[in-house]
XYZ file of C-alpha atoms in Angstrom:
555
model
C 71.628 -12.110 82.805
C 68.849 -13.612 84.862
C 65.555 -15.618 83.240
C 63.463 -17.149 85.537
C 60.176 -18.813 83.941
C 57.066 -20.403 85.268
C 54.065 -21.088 84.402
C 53.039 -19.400 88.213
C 53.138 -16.532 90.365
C 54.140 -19.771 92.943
C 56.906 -20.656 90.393
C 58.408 -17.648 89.582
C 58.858 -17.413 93.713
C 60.356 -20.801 94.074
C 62.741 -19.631 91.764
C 63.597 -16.778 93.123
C 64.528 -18.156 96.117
C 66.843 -20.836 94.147
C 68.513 -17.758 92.796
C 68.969 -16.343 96.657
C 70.724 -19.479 97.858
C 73.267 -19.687 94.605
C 74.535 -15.796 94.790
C 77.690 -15.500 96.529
C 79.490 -12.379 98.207
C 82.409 -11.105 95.777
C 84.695 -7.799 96.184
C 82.705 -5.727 93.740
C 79.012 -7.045 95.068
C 77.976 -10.436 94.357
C 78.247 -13.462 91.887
C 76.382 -16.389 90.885
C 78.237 -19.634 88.577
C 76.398 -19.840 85.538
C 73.567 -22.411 85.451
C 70.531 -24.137 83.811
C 68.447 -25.470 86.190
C 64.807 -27.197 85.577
C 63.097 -28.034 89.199
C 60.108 -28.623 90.612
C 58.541 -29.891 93.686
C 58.423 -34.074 94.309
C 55.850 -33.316 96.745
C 52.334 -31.835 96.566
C 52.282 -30.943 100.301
C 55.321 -29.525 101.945
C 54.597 -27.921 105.735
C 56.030 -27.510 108.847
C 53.667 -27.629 112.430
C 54.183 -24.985 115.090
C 52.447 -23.167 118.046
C 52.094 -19.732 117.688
C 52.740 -17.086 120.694
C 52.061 -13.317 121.851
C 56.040 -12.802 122.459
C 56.750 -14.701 119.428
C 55.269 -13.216 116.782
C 58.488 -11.696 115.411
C 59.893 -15.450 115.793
C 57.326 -17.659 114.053
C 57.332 -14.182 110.760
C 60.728 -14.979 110.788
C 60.432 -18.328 110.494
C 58.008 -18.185 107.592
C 59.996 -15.714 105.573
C 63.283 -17.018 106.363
C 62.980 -20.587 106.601
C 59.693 -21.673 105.416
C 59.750 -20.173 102.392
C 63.458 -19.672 101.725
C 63.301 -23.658 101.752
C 59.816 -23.870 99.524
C 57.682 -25.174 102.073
C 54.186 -24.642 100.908
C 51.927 -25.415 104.419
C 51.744 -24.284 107.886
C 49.747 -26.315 110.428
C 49.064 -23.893 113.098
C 48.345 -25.022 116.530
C 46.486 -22.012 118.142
C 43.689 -23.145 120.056
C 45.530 -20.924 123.008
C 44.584 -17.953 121.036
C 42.861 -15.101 122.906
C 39.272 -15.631 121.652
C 36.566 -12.882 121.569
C 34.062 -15.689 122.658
C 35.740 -17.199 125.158
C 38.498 -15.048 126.825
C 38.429 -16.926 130.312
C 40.851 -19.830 128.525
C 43.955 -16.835 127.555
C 46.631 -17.853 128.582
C 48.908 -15.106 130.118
C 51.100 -15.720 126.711
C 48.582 -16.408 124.194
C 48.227 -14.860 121.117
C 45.493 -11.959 120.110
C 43.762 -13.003 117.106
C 44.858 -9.621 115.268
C 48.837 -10.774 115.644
C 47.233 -14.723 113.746
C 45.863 -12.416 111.680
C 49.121 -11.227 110.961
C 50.821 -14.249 110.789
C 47.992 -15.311 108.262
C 48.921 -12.769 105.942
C 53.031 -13.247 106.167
C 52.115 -16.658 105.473
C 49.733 -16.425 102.504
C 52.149 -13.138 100.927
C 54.646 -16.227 100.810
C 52.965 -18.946 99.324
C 52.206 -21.209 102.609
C 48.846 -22.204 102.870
C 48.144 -21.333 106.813
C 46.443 -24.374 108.185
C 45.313 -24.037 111.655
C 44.741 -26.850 114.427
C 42.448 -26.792 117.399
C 42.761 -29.858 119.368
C 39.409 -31.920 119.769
C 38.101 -33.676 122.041
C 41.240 -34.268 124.046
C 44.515 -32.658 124.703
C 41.775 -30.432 125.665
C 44.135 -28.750 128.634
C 43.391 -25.658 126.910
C 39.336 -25.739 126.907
C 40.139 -26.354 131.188
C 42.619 -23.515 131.680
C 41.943 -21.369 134.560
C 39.577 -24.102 136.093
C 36.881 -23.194 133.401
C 34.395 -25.490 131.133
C 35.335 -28.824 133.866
C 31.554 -29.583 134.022
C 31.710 -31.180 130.688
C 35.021 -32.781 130.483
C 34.661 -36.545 130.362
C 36.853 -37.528 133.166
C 35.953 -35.140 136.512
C 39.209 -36.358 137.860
C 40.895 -35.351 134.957
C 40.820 -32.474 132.894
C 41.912 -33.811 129.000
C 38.975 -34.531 127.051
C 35.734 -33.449 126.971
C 32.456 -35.350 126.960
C 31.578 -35.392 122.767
C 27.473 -36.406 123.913
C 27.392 -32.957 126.312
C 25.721 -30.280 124.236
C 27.850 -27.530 126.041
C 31.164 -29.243 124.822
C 29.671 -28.956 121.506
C 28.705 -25.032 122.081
C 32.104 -24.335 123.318
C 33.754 -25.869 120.370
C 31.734 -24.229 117.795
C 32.776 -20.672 118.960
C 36.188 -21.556 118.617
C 36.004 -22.781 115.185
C 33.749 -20.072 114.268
C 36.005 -17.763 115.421
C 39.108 -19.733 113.638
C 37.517 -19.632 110.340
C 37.209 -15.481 110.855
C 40.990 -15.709 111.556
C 42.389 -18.585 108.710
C 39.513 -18.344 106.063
C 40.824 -21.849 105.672
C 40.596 -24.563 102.935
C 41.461 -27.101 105.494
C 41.579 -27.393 109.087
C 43.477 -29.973 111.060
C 40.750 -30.991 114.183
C 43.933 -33.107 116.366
C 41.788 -36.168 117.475
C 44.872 -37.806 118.563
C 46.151 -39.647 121.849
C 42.498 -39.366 122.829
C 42.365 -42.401 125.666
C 46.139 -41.343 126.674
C 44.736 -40.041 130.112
C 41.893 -40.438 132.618
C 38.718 -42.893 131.395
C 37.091 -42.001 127.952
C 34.579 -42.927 128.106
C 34.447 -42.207 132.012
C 31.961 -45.382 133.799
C 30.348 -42.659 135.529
C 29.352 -40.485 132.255
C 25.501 -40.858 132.191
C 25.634 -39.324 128.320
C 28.104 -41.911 127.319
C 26.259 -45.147 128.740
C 26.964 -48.138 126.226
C 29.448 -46.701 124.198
C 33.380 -47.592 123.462
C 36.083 -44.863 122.984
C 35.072 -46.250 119.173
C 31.447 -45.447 119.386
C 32.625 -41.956 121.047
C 35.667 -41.077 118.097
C 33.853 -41.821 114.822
C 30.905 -39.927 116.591
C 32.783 -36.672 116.753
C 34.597 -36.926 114.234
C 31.470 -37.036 111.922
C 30.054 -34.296 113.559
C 33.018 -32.077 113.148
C 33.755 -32.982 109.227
C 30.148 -32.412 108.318
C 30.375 -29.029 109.928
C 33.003 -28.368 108.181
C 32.014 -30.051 104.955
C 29.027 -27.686 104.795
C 31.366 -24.635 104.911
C 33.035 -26.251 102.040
C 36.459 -26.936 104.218
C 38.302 -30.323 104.228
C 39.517 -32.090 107.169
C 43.157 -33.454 108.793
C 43.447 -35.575 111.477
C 46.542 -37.651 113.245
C 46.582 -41.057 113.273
C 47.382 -42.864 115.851
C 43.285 -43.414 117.295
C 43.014 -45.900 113.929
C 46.360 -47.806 114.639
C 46.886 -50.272 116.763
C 50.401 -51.717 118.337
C 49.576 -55.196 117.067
C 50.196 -53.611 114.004
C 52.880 -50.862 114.344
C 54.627 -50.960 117.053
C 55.387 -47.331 118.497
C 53.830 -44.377 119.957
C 51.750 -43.405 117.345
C 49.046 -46.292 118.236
C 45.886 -45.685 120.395
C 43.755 -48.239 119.273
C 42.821 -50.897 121.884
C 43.759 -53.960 119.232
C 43.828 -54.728 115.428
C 40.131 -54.708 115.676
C 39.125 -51.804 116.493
C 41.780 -49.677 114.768
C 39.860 -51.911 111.594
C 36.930 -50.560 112.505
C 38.049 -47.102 113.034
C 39.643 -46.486 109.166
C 36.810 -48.574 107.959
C 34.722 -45.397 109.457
C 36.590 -42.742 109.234
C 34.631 -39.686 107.146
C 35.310 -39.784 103.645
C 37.865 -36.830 102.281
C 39.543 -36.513 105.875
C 42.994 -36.410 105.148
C 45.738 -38.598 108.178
C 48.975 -36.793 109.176
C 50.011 -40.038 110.260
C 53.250 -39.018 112.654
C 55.892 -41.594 113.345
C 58.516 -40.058 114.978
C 61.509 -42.441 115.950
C 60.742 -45.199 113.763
C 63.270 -45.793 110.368
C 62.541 -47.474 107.012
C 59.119 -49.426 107.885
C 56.260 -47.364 108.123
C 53.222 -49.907 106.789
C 50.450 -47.646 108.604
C 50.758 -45.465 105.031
C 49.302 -48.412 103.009
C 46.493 -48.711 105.983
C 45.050 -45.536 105.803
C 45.500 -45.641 101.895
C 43.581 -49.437 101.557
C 41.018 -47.565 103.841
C 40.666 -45.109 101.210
C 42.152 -42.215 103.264
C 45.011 -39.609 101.774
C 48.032 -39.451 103.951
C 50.596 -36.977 104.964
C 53.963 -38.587 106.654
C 54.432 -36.309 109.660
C 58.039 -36.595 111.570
C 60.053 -34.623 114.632
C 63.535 -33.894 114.332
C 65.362 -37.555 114.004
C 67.475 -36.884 110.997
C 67.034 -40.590 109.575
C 63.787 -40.579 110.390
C 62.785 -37.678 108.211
C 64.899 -39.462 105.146
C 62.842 -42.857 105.310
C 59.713 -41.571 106.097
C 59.732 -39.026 103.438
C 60.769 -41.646 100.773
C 57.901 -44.349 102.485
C 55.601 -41.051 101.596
C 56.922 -41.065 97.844
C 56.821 -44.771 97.541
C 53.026 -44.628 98.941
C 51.800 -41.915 96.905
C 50.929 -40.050 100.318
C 50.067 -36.082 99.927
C 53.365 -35.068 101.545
C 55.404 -34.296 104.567
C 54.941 -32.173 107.479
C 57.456 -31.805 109.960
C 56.687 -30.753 113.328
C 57.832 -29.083 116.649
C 57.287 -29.912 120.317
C 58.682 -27.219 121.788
C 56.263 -25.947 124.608
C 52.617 -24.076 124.035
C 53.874 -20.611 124.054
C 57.551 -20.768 122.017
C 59.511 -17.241 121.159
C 62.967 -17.270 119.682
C 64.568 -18.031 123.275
C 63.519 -21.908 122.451
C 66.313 -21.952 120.190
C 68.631 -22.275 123.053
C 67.347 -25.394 124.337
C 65.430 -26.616 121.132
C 67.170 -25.501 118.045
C 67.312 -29.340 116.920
C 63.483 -29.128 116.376
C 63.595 -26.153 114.208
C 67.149 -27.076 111.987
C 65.091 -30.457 111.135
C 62.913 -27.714 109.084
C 65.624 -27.719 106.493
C 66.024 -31.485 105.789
C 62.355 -31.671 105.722
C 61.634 -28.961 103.169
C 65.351 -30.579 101.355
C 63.443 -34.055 101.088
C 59.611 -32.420 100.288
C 61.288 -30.544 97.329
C 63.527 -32.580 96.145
C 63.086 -36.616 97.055
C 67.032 -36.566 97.612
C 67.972 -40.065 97.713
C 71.229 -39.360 99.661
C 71.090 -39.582 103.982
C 71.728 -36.863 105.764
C 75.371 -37.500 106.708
C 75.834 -37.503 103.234
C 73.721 -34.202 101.734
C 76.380 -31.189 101.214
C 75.469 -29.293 103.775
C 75.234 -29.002 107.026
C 71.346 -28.459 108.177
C 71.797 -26.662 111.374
C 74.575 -24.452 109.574
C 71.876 -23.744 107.149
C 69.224 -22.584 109.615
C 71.276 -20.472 111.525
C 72.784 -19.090 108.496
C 68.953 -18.532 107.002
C 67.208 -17.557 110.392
C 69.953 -15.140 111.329
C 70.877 -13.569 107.681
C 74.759 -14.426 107.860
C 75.857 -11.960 105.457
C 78.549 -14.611 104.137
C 81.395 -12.126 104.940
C 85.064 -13.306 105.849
C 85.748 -11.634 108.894
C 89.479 -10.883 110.315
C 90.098 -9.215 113.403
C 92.633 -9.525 116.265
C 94.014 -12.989 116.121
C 95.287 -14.171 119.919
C 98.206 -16.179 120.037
C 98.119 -18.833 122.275
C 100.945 -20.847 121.247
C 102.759 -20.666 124.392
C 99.985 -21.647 126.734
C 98.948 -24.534 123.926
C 100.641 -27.570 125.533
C 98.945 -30.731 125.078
C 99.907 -32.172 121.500
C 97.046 -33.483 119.393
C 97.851 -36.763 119.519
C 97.486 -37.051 123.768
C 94.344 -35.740 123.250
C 92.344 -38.708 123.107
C 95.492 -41.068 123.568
C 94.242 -43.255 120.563
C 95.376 -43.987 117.487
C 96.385 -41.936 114.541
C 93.953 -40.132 112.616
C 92.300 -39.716 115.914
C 94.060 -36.841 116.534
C 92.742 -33.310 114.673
C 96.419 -33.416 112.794
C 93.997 -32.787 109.804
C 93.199 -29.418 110.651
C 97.092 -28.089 110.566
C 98.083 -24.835 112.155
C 98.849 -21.100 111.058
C 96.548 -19.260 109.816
C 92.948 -20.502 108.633
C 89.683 -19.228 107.848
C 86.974 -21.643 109.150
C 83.360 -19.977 109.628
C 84.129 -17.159 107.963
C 86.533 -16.071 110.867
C 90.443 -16.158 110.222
C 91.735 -17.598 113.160
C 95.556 -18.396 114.199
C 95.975 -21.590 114.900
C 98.781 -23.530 117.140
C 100.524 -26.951 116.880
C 99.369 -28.153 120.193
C 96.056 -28.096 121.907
C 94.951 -25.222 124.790
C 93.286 -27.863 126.748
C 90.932 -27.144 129.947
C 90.176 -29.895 132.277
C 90.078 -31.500 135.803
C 91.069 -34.987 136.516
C 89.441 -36.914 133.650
C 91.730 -34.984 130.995
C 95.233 -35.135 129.888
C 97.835 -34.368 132.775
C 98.494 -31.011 130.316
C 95.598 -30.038 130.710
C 95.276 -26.459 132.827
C 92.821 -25.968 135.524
C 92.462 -22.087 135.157
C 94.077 -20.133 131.844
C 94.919 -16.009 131.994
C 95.280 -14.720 128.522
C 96.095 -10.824 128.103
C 94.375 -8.892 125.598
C 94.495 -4.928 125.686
C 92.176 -4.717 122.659
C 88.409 -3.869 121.779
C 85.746 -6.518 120.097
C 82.242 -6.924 119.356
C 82.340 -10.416 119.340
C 84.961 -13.390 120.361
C 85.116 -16.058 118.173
C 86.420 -19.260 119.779
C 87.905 -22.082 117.637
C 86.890 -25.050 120.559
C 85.425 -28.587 121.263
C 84.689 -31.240 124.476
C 86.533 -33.820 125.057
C 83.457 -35.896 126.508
C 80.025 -36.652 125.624
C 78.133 -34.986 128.886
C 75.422 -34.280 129.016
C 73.115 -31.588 127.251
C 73.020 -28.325 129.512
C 76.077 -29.614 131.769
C 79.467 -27.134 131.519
C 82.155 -27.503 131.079
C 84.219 -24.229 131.409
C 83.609 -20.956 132.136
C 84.838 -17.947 130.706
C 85.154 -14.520 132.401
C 85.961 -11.277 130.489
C 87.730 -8.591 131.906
C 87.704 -5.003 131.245
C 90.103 -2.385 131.769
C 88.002 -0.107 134.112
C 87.415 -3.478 136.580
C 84.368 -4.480 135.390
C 83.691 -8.265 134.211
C 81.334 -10.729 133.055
C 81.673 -14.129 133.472
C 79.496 -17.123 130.664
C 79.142 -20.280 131.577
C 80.005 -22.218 127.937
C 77.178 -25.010 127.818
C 77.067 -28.156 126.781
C 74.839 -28.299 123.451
C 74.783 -24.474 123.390
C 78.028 -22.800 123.553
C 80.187 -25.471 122.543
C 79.914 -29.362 122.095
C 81.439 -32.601 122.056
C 84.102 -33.213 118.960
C 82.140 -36.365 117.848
C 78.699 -34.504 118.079
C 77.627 -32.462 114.816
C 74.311 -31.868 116.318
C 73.170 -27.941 115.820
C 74.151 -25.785 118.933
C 72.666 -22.072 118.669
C 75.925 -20.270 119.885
C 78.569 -22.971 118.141
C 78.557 -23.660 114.652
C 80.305 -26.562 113.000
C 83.693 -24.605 112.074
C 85.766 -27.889 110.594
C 85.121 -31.476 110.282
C 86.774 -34.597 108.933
C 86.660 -38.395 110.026
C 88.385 -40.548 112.259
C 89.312 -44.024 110.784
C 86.474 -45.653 111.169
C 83.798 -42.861 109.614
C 83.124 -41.253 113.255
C 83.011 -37.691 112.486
C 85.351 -35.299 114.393
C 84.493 -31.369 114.503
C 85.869 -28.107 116.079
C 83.426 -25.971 116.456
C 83.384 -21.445 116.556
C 81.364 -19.997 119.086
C 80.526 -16.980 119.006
C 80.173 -14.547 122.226
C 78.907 -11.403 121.747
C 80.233 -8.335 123.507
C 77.724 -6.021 125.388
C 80.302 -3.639 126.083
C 81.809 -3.519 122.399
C 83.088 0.290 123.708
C 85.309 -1.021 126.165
C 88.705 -2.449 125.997
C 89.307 -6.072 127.195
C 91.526 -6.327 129.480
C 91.904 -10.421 129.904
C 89.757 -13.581 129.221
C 89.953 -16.043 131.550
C 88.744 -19.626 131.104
C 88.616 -21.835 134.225
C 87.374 -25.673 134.758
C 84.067 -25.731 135.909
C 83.687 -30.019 135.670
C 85.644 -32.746 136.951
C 84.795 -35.421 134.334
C 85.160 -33.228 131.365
C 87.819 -31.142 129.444
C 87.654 -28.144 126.732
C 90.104 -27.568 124.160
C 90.251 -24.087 122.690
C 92.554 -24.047 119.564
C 92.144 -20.541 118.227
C 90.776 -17.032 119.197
C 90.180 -13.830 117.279
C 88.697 -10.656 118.510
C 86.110 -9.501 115.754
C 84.976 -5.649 115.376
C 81.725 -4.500 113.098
């Protein structure tokens, strides 16, 4: 049987979803290998940062349930200041969220154990305040619409509604108030600002930033802010510095409000991260907040153990208004979710070439509720028109050469494919002088989806593509899908997450590069029909795509 004990309703769930990711498919239902397993989280704070949208509401619940809390992430920092607001509709966007759909997105959260966190952006990145040409009479810079004048008593007005009307939404314990890249654009303080006479971008910060924790400290709700106003690049640096010189960014953690918490973001930086121990010898808490640079999110995460910071929070740039089509150009942003709640949870001490699992695998798997099931269907032979043997394809070495991976039959992704000796290689003049320009392969059968056993032979770029493929039915009709770069297939060195082409096999060249076929998956809209051909022509000169197996998959 089953025990799982806690000394928490929070507990209990966490374990629940450990028992989710050890049951395994079997003939007669499932299975699960016996175990014992004591666990708990290494960090207090676990969260992930995202902006929320009117057509992706159905997204960002999925992403809770699935992701979020499948993984045991306990925070989400909300960006909505876009929201539709009662008070101040003239700012919607033509994509921004109601406050009834937050609402909702409130509730998934809390009914799963994430604490729902939500961030308007004060007193610049203030875009939003400016939409639609409104509210420019108090921003600080005329010539520039970004931050808003903190001395004019209507920027004050304005910003109260919003957080009125944020706190009616969240009923938050904390609330992340931004307050970063202030001074990135136009003059703050602006020379010409008659309410701002005297004082630095210093003076101007701590001002605010007293205001707005006191006005929140009186409704009994703590504060978050990023850090990069209080560091300086005499000191660190990167990006994440907006102080003027050491001085000032002294100054500025000297004064910070007591009990305001730093998500102190470093996003490309590895192993040094020395702003932790600034904000703590100021007295501050911390949170280490990264993007979606694998070895990033290792060292920072373990610089956050070593400093006793609060946690991680891992966040996503991904446009003001994502739904789930940003995981065709973005998915990297959201499969970082998974190593961040894997190093939250656990403080993992191995890298992330070296964890047993592949993240982006994981997400996909997770996001999309792969049901784990080996599929068969109709296996194409293409061992006639395979003729460029492995080892021309890179004309290197041995062990460069995919002779690994073997032929006949093989199940890789859950798809049983049939695999030939040589390579079905697609190129123009940069590949192998096998290669084939154009490639006609008969089918006469019906499929739901076509899984495609297939890597580049160069590193293009992102979005570039490299073939095409064009299905054709019996009654005439065809459809022709461009296979991108980063999407529908990739490079065999890359094992970067593409949304349409999941790492199928893998193993290492001689030297530790890693070398990976990936299966693609195309989905039939016209599942009823039979296929009457698949053709795959060249569509770039300086690239080449090798296709090594290709089954025909029904329900």
């Amino acid at each position: 049987g089953i025990a799982i004990t806690a000394s928490t309703a929070e507990g209990v769930f966490y374990g629940i979803q450990t028992l989710s990711q050890l049951i395994r498919p079997s003939v007669v239902g499932a299975f699960y290998h016996s175990a014992l397993i004591e666990d708990w989280p290494t960090m207090e704070f676990r969260g992930a940062h995202w902006f929320p949208s009117a057509s992706g509401v159905s997204f960002h619940g999925k992403l809770i349930k699935r992701i979020m809390a499948q993984f045991k992430m306990n925070s989400a920092v909300i960006q909505c200041e876009a929201a539709v607001w009662d008070r101040h509709p003239e700012i919607a966007g033509p994509n921004s969220i109601s406050k009834s759909a937050l609402a909702d997105l409130v509730t998934i959260a809390r009914q799963n154990f994430i604490d729902p966190i939500p961030l308007i952006n004060v007193p610049g990145h203030a875009e939003w305040i400016f939409r639609n040409n409104q509210n420019r009479h108090f921003a600080e810079d005329p010539s520039v619409a970004y931050a808003y004048c903190v001395n004019h008593p209507d920027s004050w007005a304005f910003i109260e509604d919003i957080f009125e009307e944020t706190i009616e939404v969240f009923q938050p314990e904390r609330f992340h108030l931004g307050h970063d890249e202030v001074t990135m654009r136009g003059q703050f303080p602006h020379s010409d600002c008659p309410r701002c006479v005297g004082e630095t971008a210093t003076d101007l910060v701590l001002k605010h930033l007293d205001r707005t924790t006191a006005w929140f400290r009186e409704r009994g709700i703590e504060t978050m802010i990023w850090g990069d106003m209080m560091l300086s690049r005499d000191e660190i640096p990167d990006m994440a510095a907006f102080a003027p010189n050491l001085e000032e960014a002294q100054i500025r953690r000297t004064n910070l409000p007591e009990g305001i918490t730093i998500t102190d973001w470093h996003y490309y930086r590895e192993k040094e991260y020395p702003s932790l121990g600034y904000f703590h010898d100021a007295g501050h808490p911390t949170i280490a907040s990264t993007w979606y640079v694998p070895n990033n999110i290792y060292h920072f995460a373990h610089a956050a153990l070593e400093n006793q910071s609060r946690g991680l929070l891992q966040t996503t740039w991904a446009g003001f208004f994502p739904d789930e089509q940003v995981l065709k150009n973005a998915l990297h942003q959201f499969t970082a979710f998974i190593l961040a709640a894997e190093y939250a949870w656990s403080g993992n001490d191995a890298l992330p070439t070296d964890l047993p699992f592949e993240p982006g695998r994981v997400f996909l798997d997770s996001y999309y509720r792969s049901s784990d099931k080996e599929l068969s269907g109709y296996l194409v032979d293409l061992s006639e028109m395979a003729e460029t043997p492995r080892e021309e394809w890179l004309g290197v070495e041995n062990g460069w050469d995919f002779a690994a991976l073997g032929s006949g039959k093989m199940r890789l992704d859950e798809v049983l494919f049939e695999v030939p000796q040589n390579l079905l290689l697609v190129g123009g003049r940069m590949a192998p002088e096998s290669a084939l320009k154009k490639v006609e392969i008969e089918i006469g059968e019906k499929a739901k989806t076509l899984a495609l056993l297939n890597t580049t032979l160069f590193d293009a770029p992102q979005k570039s593509i490299p073939v095409r493929m064009t299905v054709v039915f019996a009654d005439g009709s065809e459809i022709e899908t461009p296979f991108i770069q980063g999407r529908e297939t990739h490079h065999w060195k890359s094992e970067v997450p593409a949304l349409s082409a999941a790492v199928g096999w893998r193993t290492e060249s001689p030297f530790g590069t890693p070398m990976v076929f990936r299966v693609s998956r195309w989905e039939n809209p016209h599942p009823e029909k039979t296929i009457r051909k698949i053709i795959f022509d060249h569509a770039a000169a300086e690239q080449a795509w090798a296709l090594l197996g290709m089954t025909l998959l029904g329900e």
